[in-house]
mmCIF file with all atom_site columns, C-alpha atoms in Angstrom:
data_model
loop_
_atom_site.group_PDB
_atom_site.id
_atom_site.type_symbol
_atom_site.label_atom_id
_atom_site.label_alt_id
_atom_site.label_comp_id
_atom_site.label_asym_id
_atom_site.label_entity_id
_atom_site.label_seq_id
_atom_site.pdbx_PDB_ins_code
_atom_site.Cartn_x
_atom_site.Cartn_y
_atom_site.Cartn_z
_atom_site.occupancy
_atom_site.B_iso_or_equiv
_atom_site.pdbx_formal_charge
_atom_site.auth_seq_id
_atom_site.auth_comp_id
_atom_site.auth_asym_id
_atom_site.auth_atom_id
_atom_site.pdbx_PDB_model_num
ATOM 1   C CA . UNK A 1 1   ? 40.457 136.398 12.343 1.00 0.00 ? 210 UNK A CA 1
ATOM 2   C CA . UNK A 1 2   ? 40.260 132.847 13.996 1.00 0.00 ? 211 UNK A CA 1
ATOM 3   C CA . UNK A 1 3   ? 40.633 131.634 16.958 1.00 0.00 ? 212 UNK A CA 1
ATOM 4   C CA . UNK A 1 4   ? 44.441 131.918 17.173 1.00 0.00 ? 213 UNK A CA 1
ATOM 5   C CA . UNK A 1 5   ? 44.773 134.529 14.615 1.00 0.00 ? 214 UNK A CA 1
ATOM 6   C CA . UNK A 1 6   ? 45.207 138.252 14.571 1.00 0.00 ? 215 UNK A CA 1
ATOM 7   C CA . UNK A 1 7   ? 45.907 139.384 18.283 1.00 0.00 ? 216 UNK A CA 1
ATOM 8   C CA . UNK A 1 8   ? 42.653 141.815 19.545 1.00 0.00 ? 217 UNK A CA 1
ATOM 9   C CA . UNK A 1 9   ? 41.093 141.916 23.133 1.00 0.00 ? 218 UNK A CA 1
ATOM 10  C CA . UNK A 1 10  ? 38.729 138.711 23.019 1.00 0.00 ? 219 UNK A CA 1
ATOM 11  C CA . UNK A 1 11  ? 36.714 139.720 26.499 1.00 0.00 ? 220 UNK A CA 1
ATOM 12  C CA . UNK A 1 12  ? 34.688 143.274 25.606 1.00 0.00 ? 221 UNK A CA 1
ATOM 13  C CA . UNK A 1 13  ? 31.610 142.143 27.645 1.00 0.00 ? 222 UNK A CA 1
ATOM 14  C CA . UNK A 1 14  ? 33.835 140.281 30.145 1.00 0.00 ? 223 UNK A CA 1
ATOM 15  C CA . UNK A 1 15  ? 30.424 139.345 32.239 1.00 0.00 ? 224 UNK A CA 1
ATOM 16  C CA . UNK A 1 16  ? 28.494 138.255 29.139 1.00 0.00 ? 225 UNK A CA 1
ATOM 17  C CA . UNK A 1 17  ? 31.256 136.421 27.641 1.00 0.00 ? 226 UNK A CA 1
ATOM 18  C CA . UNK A 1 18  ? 32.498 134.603 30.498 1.00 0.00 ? 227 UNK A CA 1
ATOM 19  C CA . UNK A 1 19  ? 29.314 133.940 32.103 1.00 0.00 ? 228 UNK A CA 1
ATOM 20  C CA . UNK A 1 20  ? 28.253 132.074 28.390 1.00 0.00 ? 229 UNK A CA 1
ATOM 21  C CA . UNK A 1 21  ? 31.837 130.410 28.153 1.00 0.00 ? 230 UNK A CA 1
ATOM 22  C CA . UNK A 1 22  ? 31.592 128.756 31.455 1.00 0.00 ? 231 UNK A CA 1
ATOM 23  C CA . UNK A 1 23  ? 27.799 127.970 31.538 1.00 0.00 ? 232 UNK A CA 1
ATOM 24  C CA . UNK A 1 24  ? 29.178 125.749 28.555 1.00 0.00 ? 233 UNK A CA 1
ATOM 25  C CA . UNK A 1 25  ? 31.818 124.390 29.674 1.00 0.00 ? 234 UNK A CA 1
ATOM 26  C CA . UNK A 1 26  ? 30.065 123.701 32.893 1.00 0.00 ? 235 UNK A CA 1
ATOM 27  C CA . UNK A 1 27  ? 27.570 121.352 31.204 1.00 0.00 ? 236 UNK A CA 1
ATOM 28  C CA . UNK A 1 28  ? 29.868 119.763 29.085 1.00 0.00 ? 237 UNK A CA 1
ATOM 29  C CA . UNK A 1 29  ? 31.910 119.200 31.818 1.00 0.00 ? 238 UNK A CA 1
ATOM 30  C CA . UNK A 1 30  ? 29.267 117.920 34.285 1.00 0.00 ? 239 UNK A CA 1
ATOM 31  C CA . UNK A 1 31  ? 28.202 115.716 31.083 1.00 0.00 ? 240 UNK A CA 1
ATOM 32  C CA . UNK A 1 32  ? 32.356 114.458 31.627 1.00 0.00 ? 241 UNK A CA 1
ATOM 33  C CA . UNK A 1 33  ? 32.411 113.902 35.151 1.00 0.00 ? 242 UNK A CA 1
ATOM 34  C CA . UNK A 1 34  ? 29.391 111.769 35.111 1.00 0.00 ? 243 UNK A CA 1
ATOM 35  C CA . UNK A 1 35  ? 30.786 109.696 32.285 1.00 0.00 ? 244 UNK A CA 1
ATOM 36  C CA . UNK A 1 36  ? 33.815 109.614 34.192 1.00 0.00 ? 245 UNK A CA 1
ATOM 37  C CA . UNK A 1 37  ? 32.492 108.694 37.540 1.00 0.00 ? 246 UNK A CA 1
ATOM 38  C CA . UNK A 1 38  ? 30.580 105.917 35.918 1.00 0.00 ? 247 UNK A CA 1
ATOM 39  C CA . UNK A 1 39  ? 33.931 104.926 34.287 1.00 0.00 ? 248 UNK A CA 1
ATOM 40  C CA . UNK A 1 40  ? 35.636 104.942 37.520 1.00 0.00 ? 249 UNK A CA 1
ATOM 41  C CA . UNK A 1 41  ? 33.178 103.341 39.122 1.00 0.00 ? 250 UNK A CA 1
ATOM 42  C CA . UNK A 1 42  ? 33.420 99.880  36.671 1.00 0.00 ? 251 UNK A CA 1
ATOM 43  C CA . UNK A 1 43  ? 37.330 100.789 36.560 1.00 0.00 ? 252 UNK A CA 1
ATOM 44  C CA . UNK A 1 44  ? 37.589 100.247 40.191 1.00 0.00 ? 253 UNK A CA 1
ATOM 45  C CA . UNK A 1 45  ? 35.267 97.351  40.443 1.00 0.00 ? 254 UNK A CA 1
ATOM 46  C CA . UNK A 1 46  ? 36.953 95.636  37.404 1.00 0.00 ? 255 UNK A CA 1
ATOM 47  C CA . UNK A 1 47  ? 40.512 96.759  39.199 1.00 0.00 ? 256 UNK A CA 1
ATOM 48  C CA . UNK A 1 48  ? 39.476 95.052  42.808 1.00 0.00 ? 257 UNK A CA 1
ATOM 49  C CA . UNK A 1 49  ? 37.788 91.992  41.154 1.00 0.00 ? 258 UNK A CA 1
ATOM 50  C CA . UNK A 1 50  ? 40.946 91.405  39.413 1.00 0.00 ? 259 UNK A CA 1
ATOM 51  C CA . UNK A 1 51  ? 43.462 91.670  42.438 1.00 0.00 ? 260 UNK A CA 1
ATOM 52  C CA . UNK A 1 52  ? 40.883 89.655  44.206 1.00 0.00 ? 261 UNK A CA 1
ATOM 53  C CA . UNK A 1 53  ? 41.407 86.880  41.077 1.00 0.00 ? 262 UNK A CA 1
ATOM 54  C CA . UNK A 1 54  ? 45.257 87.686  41.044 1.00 0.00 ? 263 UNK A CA 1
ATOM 55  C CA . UNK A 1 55  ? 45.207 86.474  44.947 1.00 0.00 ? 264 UNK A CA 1
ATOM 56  C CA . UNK A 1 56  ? 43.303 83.462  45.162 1.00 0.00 ? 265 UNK A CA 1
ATOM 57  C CA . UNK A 1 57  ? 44.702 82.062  41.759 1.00 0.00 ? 266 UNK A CA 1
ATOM 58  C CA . UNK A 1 58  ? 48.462 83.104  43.531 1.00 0.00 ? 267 UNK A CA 1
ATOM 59  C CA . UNK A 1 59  ? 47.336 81.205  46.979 1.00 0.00 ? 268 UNK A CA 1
ATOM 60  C CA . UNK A 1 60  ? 45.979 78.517  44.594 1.00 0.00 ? 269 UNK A CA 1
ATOM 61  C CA . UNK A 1 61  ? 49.518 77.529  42.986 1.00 0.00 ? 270 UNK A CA 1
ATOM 62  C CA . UNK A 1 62  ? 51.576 78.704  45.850 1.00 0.00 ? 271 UNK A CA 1
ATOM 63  C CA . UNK A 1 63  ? 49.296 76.263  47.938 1.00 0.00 ? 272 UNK A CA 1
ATOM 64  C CA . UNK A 1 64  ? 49.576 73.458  45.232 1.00 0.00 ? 273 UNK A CA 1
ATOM 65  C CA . UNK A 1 65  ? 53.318 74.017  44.938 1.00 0.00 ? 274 UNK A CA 1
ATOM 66  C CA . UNK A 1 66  ? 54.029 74.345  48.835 1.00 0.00 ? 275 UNK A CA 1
ATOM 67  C CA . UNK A 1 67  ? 51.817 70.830  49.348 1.00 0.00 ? 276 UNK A CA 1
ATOM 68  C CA . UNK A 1 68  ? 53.914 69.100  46.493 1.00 0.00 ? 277 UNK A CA 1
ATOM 69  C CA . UNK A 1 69  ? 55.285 66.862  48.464 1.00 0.00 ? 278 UNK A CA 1
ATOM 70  C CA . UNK A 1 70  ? 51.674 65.153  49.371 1.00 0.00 ? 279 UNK A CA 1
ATOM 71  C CA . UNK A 1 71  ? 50.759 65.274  45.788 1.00 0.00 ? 280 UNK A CA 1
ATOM 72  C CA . UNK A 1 72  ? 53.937 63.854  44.159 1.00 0.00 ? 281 UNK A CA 1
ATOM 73  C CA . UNK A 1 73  ? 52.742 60.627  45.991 1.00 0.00 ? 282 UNK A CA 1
ATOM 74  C CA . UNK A 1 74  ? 49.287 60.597  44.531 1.00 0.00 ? 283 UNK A CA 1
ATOM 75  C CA . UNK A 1 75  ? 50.932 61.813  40.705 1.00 0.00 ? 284 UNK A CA 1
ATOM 76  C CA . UNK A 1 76  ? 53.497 59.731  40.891 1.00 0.00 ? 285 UNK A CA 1
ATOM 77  C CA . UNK A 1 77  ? 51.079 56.861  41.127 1.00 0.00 ? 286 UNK A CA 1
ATOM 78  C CA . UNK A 1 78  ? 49.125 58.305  37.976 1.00 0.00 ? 287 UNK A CA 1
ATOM 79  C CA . UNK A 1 79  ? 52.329 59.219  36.241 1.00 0.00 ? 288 UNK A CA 1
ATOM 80  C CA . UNK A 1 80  ? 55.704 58.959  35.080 1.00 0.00 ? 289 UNK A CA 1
ATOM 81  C CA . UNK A 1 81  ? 57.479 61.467  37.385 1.00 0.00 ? 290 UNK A CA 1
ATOM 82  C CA . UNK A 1 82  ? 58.953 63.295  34.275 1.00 0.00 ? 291 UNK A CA 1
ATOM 83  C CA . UNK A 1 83  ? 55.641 63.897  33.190 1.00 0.00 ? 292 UNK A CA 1
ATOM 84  C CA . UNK A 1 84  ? 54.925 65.088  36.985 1.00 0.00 ? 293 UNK A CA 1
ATOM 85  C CA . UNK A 1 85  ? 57.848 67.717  36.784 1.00 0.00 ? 294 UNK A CA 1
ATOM 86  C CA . UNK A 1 86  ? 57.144 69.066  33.362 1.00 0.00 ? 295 UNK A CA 1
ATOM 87  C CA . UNK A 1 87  ? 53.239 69.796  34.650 1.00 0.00 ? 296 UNK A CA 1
ATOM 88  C CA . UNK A 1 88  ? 54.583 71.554  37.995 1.00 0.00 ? 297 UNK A CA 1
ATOM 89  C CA . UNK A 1 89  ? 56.754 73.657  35.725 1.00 0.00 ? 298 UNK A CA 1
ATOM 90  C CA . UNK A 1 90  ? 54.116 73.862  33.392 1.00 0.00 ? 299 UNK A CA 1
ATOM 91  C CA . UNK A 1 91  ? 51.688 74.937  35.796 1.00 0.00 ? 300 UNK A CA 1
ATOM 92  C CA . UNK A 1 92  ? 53.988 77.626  37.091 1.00 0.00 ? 301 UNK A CA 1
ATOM 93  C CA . UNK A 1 93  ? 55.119 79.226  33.652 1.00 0.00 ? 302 UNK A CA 1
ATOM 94  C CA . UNK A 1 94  ? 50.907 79.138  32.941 1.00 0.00 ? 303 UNK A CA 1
ATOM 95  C CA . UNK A 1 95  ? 50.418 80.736  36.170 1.00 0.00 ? 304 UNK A CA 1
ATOM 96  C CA . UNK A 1 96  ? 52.758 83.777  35.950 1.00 0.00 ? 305 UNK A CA 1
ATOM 97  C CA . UNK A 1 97  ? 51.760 84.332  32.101 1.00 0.00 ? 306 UNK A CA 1
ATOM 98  C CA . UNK A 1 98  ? 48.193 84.435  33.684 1.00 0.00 ? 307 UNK A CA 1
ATOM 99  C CA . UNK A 1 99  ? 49.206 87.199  36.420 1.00 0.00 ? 308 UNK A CA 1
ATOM 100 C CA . UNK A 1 100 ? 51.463 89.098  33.893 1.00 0.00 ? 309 UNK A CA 1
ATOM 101 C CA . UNK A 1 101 ? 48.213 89.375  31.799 1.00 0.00 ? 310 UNK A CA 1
ATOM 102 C CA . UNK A 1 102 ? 46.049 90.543  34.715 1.00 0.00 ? 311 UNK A CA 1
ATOM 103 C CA . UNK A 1 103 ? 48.541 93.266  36.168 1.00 0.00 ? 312 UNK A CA 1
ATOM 104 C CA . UNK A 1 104 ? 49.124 94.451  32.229 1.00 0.00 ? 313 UNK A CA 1
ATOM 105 C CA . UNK A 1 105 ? 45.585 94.732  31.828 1.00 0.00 ? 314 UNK A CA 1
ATOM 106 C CA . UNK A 1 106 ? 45.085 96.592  34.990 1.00 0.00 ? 315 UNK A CA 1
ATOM 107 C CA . UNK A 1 107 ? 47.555 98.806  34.018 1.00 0.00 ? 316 UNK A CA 1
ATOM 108 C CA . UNK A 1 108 ? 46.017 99.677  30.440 1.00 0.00 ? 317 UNK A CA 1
ATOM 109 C CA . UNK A 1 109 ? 42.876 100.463 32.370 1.00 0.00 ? 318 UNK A CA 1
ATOM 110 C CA . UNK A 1 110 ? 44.698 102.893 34.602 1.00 0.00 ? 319 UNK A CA 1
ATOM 111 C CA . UNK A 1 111 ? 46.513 104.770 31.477 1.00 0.00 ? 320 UNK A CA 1
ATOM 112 C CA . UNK A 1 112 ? 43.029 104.331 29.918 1.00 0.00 ? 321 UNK A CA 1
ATOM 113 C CA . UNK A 1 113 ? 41.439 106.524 32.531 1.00 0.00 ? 322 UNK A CA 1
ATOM 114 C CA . UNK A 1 114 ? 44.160 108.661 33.219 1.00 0.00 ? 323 UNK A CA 1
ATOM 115 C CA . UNK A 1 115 ? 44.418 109.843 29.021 1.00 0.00 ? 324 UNK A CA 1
ATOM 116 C CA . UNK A 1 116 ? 40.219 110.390 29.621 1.00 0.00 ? 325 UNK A CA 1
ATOM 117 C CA . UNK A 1 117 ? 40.723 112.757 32.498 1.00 0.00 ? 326 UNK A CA 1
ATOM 118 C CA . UNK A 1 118 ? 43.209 114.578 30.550 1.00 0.00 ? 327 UNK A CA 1
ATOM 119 C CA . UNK A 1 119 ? 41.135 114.709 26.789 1.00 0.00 ? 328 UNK A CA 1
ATOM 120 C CA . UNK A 1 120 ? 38.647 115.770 29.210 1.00 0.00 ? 329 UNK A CA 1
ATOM 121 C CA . UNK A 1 121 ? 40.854 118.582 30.461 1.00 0.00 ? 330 UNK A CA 1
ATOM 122 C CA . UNK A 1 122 ? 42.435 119.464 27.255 1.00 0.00 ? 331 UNK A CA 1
ATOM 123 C CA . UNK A 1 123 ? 38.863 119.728 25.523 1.00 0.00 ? 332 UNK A CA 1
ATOM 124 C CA . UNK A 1 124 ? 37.516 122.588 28.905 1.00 0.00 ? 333 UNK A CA 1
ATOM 125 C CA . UNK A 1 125 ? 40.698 124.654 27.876 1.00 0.00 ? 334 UNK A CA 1
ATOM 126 C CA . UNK A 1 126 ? 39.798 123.980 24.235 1.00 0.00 ? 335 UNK A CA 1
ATOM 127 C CA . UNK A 1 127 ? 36.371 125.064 24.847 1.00 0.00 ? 336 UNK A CA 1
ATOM 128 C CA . UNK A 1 128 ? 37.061 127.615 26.780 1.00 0.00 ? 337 UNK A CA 1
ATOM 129 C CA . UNK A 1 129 ? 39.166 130.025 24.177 1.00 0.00 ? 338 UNK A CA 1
ATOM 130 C CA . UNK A 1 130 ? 36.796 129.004 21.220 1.00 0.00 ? 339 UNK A CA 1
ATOM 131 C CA . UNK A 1 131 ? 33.714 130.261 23.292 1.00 0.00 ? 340 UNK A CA 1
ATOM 132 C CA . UNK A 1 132 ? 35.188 133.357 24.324 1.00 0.00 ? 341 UNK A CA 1
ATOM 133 C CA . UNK A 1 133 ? 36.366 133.773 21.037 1.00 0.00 ? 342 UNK A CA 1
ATOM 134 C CA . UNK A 1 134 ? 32.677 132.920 19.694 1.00 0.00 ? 343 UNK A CA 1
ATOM 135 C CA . UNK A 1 135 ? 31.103 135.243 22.361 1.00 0.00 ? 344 UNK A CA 1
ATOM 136 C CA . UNK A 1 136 ? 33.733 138.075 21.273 1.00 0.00 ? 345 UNK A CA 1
ATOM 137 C CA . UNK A 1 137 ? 31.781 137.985 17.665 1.00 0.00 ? 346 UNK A CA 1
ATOM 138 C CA . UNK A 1 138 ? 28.778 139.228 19.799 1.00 0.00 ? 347 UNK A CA 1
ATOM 139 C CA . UNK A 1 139 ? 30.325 140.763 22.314 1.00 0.00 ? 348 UNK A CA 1
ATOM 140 C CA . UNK A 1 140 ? 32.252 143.352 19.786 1.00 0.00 ? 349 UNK A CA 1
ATOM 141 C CA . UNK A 1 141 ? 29.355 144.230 17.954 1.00 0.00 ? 350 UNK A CA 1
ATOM 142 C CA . UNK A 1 142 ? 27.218 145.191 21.323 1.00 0.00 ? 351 UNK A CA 1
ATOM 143 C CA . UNK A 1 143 ? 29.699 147.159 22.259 1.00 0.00 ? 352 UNK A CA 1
ATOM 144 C CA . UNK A 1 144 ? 29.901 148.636 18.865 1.00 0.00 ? 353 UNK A CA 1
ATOM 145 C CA . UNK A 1 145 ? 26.112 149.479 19.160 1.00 0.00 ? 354 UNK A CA 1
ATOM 146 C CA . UNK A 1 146 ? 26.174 150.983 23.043 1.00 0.00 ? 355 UNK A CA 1
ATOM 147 C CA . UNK A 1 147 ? 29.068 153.290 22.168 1.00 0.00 ? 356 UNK A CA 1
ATOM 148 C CA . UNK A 1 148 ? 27.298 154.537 19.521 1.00 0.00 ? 357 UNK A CA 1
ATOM 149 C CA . UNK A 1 149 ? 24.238 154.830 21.584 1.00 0.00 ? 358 UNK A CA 1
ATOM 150 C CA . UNK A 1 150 ? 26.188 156.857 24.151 1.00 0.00 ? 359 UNK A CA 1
ATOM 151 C CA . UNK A 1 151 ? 27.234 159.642 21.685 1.00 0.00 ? 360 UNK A CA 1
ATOM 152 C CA . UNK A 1 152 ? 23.315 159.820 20.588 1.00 0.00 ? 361 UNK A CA 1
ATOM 153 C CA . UNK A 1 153 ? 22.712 160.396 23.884 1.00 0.00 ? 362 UNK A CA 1
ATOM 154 C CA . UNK A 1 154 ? 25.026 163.028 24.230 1.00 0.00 ? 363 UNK A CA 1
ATOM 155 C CA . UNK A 1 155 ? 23.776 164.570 21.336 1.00 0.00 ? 364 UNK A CA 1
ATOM 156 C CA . UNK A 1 156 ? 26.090 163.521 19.110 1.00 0.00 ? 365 UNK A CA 1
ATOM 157 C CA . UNK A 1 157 ? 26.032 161.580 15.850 1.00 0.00 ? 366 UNK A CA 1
ATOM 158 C CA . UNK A 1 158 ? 28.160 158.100 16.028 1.00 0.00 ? 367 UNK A CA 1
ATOM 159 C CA . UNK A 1 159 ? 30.558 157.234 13.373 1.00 0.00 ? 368 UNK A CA 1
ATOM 160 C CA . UNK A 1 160 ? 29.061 154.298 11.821 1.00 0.00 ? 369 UNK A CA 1
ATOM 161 C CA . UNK A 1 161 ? 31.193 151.118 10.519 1.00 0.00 ? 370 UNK A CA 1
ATOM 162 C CA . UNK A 1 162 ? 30.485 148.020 9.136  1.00 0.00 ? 371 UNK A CA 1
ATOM 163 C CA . UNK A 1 163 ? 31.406 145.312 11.105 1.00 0.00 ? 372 UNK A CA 1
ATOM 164 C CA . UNK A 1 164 ? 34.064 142.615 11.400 1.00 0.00 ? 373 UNK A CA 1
ATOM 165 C CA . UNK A 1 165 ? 33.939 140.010 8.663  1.00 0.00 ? 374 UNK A CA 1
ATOM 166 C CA . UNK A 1 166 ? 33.094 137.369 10.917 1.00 0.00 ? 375 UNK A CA 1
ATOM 167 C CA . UNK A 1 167 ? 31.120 139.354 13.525 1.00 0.00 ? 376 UNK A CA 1
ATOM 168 C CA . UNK A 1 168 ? 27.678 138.090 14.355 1.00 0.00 ? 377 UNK A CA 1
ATOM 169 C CA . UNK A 1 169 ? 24.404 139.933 15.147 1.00 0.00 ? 378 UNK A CA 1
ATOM 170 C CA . UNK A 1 170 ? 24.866 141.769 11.230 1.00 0.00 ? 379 UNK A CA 1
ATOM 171 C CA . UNK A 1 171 ? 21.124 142.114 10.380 1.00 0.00 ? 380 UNK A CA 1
ATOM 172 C CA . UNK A 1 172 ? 20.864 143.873 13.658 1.00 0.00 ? 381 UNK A CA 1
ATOM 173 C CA . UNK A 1 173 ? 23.686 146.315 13.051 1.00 0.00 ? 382 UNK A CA 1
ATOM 174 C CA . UNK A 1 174 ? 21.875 146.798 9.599  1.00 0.00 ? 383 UNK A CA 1
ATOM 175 C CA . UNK A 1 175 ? 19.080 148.055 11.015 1.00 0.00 ? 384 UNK A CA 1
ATOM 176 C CA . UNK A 1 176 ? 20.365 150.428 13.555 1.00 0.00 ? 385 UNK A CA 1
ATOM 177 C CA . UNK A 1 177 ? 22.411 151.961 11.084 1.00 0.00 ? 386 UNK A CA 1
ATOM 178 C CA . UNK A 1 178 ? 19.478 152.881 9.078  1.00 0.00 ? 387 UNK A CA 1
ATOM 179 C CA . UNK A 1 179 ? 17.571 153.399 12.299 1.00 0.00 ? 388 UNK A CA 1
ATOM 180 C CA . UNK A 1 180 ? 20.224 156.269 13.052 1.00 0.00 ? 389 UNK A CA 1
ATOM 181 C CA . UNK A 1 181 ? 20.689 157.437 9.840  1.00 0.00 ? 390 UNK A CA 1
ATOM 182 C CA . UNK A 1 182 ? 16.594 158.048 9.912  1.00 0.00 ? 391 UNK A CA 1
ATOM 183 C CA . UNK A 1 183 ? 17.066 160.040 13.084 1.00 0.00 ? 392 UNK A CA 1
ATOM 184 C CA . UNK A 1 184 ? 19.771 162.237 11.421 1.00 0.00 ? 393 UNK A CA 1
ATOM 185 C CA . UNK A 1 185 ? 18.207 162.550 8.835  1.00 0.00 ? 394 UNK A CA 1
ATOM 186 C CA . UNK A 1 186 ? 14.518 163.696 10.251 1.00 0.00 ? 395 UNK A CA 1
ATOM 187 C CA . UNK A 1 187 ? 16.657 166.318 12.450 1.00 0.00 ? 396 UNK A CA 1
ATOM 188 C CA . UNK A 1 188 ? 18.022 167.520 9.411  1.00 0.00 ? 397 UNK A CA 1
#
């Protein structure tokens, strides 16, 4: 049956099959790490440079705010001081919808990278239960074959089966079967 399907010991060669499973899983998840890495690399970068931009655009209206006073002379002069006030607010509402923005984007690129690590994850224990699964359809009929080998060397003759459905390595079988069958039958 599949993958999740009728319950049967899935590790007969336990070496073979695991050794296969996590040679596969090891490249596809060296494959991951370095696309991850790389990812983290820019995410950090992109993270820093945007604190650094959060900061000085911060100091730059805190500054402008704190040294009102010196401007609201040279405004004041340019302007109607209503029209002063509503840029000063103005300013400030743009400013915080500007920092909002940044810290909201930084934070989608930290859920972006954390819901990466864990597809990544979720795909090595994925991986890992459909290759031992795949390995048991060669695994099962090896084992099969050496049993049977065992009781020709013993002298006896091996009860032959057909395989699983889904089992792999068929046209081999095939031809042991009639391989033994020959032998039994040229003792004969």
């Amino acid at each position: 049956m599949g993958l999740f399907g009728k319950k049967r010991q899935k590790l007969i060669d336990k070496k073979f099959q695991l050794k296969i499973t996590f040679r596969i899983i090891g490249i596809t998840s060296i494959g991951f790490l370095i696309l991850i890495a790389f990812l983290g690399v820019h995410a950090t970068k992109t993270i820093n440079d945007l604190n650094k931009t959060i900061k000085t655009e911060d100091d730059m209206v805190k500054g402008f705010i704190k040294y009102n006073d010196y401007t609201k002379k040279i405004i004041t002069k340019l302007q109607p001081d209503e029209w002063r006030e509503i840029d000063i607010k103005k300013m400030t509402k743009d400013h915080e919808s500007a920092m909002d923005a940044i810290r909201n984007q930084m934070f989608s690129l930290k859920i972006f990278i954390s819901l990466l690590i864990g597809i990544v994850l979720l795909q090595a224990i994925f991986l890992y239960f459909y290759l031992v699964d795949m390995t048991h359809k060669i695994s099962g009929p090896l084992f099969v074959i050496s049993q049977q080998i065992d009781l020709m060397l013993k002298g006896k003759k091996p009860n032959l089966r057909a395989l699983r459905k889904n089992d792999e390595l068929k046209e081999f079988y095939d031809n042991f079967t009639k391989l033994v069958d020959k032998m039994h039958d040229d003792k004969s």
